[in-house]
Amino acid sequence: MKKIIIIIPLLILGGIIWVVYNTSANTKKYNKAQPAAPLAIYQQSPTKEPDTESQKDETKNGQIGNQDYSDWSNDSLQAVSPFPSPVAEKIDGLAQRTVHMGVRQWEWVPAKIAANYGEKVILIMHNTDVTHSISIPDLDVKQDIPEDGAVVQFMASKRGTFTFLCDTPCGEGHNQMKGEITIV
């Protein structure tokens, strides 16, 4: 009898955990259509203020207008990007470039970025799915990009074109997840 009294609450608890897990998994599945913005860091990042009221509306709450990110890819974003344009500016005498990048299986958007030699590069990574990481071996850069995004900072300390890649296995197309940064 004592065994039954112990087993029944455990079964009930297991059922509750299963329901909560499945509810949360279904919610995450639908939220993956839009990249998560690292909001606190995004709002603190040193970027140029929007010039017009409509631009201010487009960027509030880390969102860019009503853009649906579910179909963004390098092919579809050659002309129009759902992310703000890169911003180059001087902060306390230091040149820096802020670039918003999308990350998802198995691509970077944009896949090609540019910076000037000596600039501090700030990559605000918007992730839409699983954990990734960015690695730029020639510049000694490596950082994880969790599902809610990340901010990656480094100095453009060498001139040339360097490959960046995902260094966290993320599925069947992982080995093709590469991009380039050109430093002039």
PDB file of C-alpha atoms in Angstrom, residues 10-113:
ATOM      1  CA  LEU A  10       5.262  10.476  -8.852  1.00  0.00           C
ATOM      2  CA  LEU A  11       3.103   9.571 -11.850  1.00  0.00           C
ATOM      3  CA  ILE A  12       1.034  12.729 -11.405  1.00  0.00           C
ATOM      4  CA  LEU A  13       4.201  14.840 -11.114  1.00  0.00           C
ATOM      5  CA  GLY A  14       5.630  13.167 -14.227  1.00  0.00           C
ATOM      6  CA  GLY A  15       2.435  13.960 -16.136  1.00  0.00           C
ATOM      7  CA  ILE A  16       2.546  17.610 -15.071  1.00  0.00           C
ATOM      8  CA  ILE A  17       6.191  17.905 -16.136  1.00  0.00           C
ATOM      9  CA  TRP A  18       5.382  16.320 -19.505  1.00  0.00           C
ATOM     10  CA  VAL A  19       2.505  18.776 -20.130  1.00  0.00           C
ATOM     11  CA  VAL A  20       4.643  21.789 -19.166  1.00  0.00           C
ATOM     12  CA  TYR A  21       7.526  20.595 -21.353  1.00  0.00           C
ATOM     13  CA  ASN A  22       5.323  20.035 -24.400  1.00  0.00           C
ATOM     14  CA  THR A  23       3.582  23.376 -23.945  1.00  0.00           C
ATOM     15  CA  SER A  24       6.912  25.180 -23.745  1.00  0.00           C
ATOM     16  CA  ALA A  25       8.333  23.226 -26.720  1.00  0.00           C
ATOM     17  CA  ASN A  26       5.317  24.186 -28.862  1.00  0.00           C
ATOM     18  CA  THR A  27       5.666  27.838 -27.865  1.00  0.00           C
ATOM     19  CA  LYS A  28       9.364  27.831 -28.816  1.00  0.00           C
ATOM     20  CA  LYS A  29       8.560  26.223 -32.155  1.00  0.00           C
ATOM     21  CA  TYR A  30       6.345  29.144 -33.135  1.00  0.00           C
ATOM     22  CA  ASN A  31       8.689  31.795 -31.765  1.00  0.00           C
ATOM     23  CA  LYS A  32      11.569  30.578 -33.943  1.00  0.00           C
ATOM     24  CA  ALA A  33      10.188  32.450 -36.945  1.00  0.00           C
ATOM     25  CA  GLN A  34      11.680  35.703 -35.657  1.00  0.00           C
ATOM     26  CA  PRO A  35      15.269  36.113 -34.582  1.00  0.00           C
ATOM     27  CA  ALA A  36      15.723  36.971 -30.966  1.00  0.00           C
ATOM     28  CA  ALA A  37      17.372  40.325 -30.454  1.00  0.00           C
ATOM     29  CA  PRO A  38      19.783  40.615 -27.568  1.00  0.00           C
ATOM     30  CA  LEU A  39      17.574  43.501 -26.428  1.00  0.00           C
ATOM     31  CA  ALA A  40      19.458  44.846 -23.439  1.00  0.00           C
ATOM     32  CA  ILE A  41      22.699  44.962 -25.371  1.00  0.00           C
ATOM     33  CA  TYR A  42      20.971  46.095 -28.570  1.00  0.00           C
ATOM     34  CA  GLN A  43      19.505  49.078 -26.754  1.00  0.00           C
ATOM     35  CA  GLN A  44      22.890  49.958 -25.229  1.00  0.00           C
ATOM     36  CA  SER A  45      24.871  49.525 -28.430  1.00  0.00           C
ATOM     37  CA  PRO A  46      26.381  52.737 -29.747  1.00  0.00           C
ATOM     38  CA  THR A  47      24.442  53.241 -32.952  1.00  0.00           C
ATOM     39  CA  LYS A  48      23.285  56.315 -34.765  1.00  0.00           C
ATOM     40  CA  GLU A  49      19.897  57.669 -33.685  1.00  0.00           C
ATOM     41  CA  PRO A  50      17.110  57.297 -36.288  1.00  0.00           C
ATOM     42  CA  ASP A  51      16.644  60.476 -38.307  1.00  0.00           C
ATOM     43  CA  THR A  52      12.869  60.404 -38.636  1.00  0.00           C
ATOM     44  CA  GLU A  53       9.851  59.417 -36.566  1.00  0.00           C
ATOM     45  CA  SER A  54       9.086  56.558 -38.966  1.00  0.00           C
ATOM     46  CA  GLN A  55      12.597  55.171 -38.485  1.00  0.00           C
ATOM     47  CA  LYS A  56      12.160  55.427 -34.707  1.00  0.00           C
ATOM     48  CA  ASP A  57       8.930  53.420 -34.980  1.00  0.00           C
ATOM     49  CA  GLU A  58      10.660  50.818 -37.149  1.00  0.00           C
ATOM     50  CA  THR A  59      13.324  50.083 -34.539  1.00  0.00           C
ATOM     51  CA  LYS A  60      11.407  50.177 -31.252  1.00  0.00           C
ATOM     52  CA  ASN A  61      11.569  47.168 -28.961  1.00  0.00           C
ATOM     53  CA  GLY A  62      14.382  45.627 -30.996  1.00  0.00           C
ATOM     54  CA  GLN A  63      11.949  44.907 -33.858  1.00  0.00           C
ATOM     55  CA  ILE A  64      12.281  46.261 -37.356  1.00  0.00           C
ATOM     56  CA  GLY A  65       8.788  47.288 -38.385  1.00  0.00           C
ATOM     57  CA  ASN A  66       6.441  44.356 -38.939  1.00  0.00           C
ATOM     58  CA  GLN A  67       9.065  42.383 -40.855  1.00  0.00           C
ATOM     59  CA  ASP A  68       8.515  38.621 -40.847  1.00  0.00           C
ATOM     60  CA  TYR A  69      11.937  37.030 -40.498  1.00  0.00           C
ATOM     61  CA  SER A  70      10.761  33.498 -41.279  1.00  0.00           C
ATOM     62  CA  ASP A  71      12.046  33.589 -44.858  1.00  0.00           C
ATOM     63  CA  TRP A  72      15.214  35.677 -44.616  1.00  0.00           C
ATOM     64  CA  SER A  73      18.237  34.336 -46.401  1.00  0.00           C
ATOM     65  CA  ASN A  74      21.303  35.681 -48.161  1.00  0.00           C
ATOM     66  CA  ASP A  75      19.554  35.362 -51.522  1.00  0.00           C
ATOM     67  CA  SER A  76      16.472  37.288 -50.434  1.00  0.00           C
ATOM     68  CA  LEU A  77      18.415  40.010 -48.601  1.00  0.00           C
ATOM     69  CA  GLN A  78      20.792  41.226 -51.276  1.00  0.00           C
ATOM     70  CA  ALA A  79      18.686  44.348 -51.792  1.00  0.00           C
ATOM     71  CA  VAL A  80      16.717  44.658 -48.538  1.00  0.00           C
ATOM     72  CA  SER A  81      17.821  43.530 -45.089  1.00  0.00           C
ATOM     73  CA  PRO A  82      15.529  43.204 -42.072  1.00  0.00           C
ATOM     74  CA  PHE A  83      18.411  44.473 -39.935  1.00  0.00           C
ATOM     75  CA  PRO A  84      19.728  48.027 -39.589  1.00  0.00           C
ATOM     76  CA  SER A  85      22.574  49.010 -41.896  1.00  0.00           C
ATOM     77  CA  PRO A  86      26.096  48.843 -40.462  1.00  0.00           C
ATOM     78  CA  VAL A  87      27.065  51.986 -38.560  1.00  0.00           C
ATOM     79  CA  ALA A  88      30.608  53.376 -38.464  1.00  0.00           C
ATOM     80  CA  GLU A  89      31.333  56.036 -35.861  1.00  0.00           C
ATOM     81  CA  LYS A  90      33.879  57.278 -33.351  1.00  0.00           C
ATOM     82  CA  ILE A  91      33.261  56.770 -29.654  1.00  0.00           C
ATOM     83  CA  ASP A  92      35.801  58.359 -27.299  1.00  0.00           C
ATOM     84  CA  GLY A  93      38.205  58.703 -30.226  1.00  0.00           C
ATOM     85  CA  LEU A  94      37.982  55.014 -31.176  1.00  0.00           C
ATOM     86  CA  ALA A  95      36.580  54.114 -34.596  1.00  0.00           C
ATOM     87  CA  GLN A  96      34.024  51.360 -34.373  1.00  0.00           C
ATOM     88  CA  ARG A  97      31.610  49.568 -36.664  1.00  0.00           C
ATOM     89  CA  THR A  98      28.339  48.008 -35.481  1.00  0.00           C
ATOM     90  CA  VAL A  99      26.836  45.301 -37.690  1.00  0.00           C
ATOM     91  CA  HIS A 100      23.570  43.447 -37.037  1.00  0.00           C
ATOM     92  CA  MET A 101      23.775  39.853 -38.278  1.00  0.00           C
ATOM     93  CA  GLY A 102      21.180  37.114 -38.566  1.00  0.00           C
ATOM     94  CA  VAL A 103      22.174  33.589 -37.676  1.00  0.00           C
ATOM     95  CA  ARG A 104      20.269  30.370 -38.327  1.00  0.00           C
ATOM     96  CA  GLN A 105      20.824  26.894 -39.640  1.00  0.00           C
ATOM     97  CA  TRP A 106      22.960  27.067 -41.845  1.00  0.00           C
ATOM     98  CA  GLU A 107      23.683  30.628 -42.790  1.00  0.00           C
ATOM     99  CA  TRP A 108      24.827  34.069 -41.739  1.00  0.00           C
ATOM    100  CA  VAL A 109      23.020  37.186 -42.951  1.00  0.00           C
ATOM    101  CA  PRO A 110      24.904  38.994 -44.291  1.00  0.00           C
ATOM    102  CA  ALA A 111      27.508  36.378 -45.183  1.00  0.00           C
ATOM    103  CA  LYS A 112      30.012  39.071 -46.178  1.00  0.00           C
ATOM    104  CA  ILE A 113      30.908  42.015 -43.980  1.00  0.00           C
TER     105      ILE A 113
END
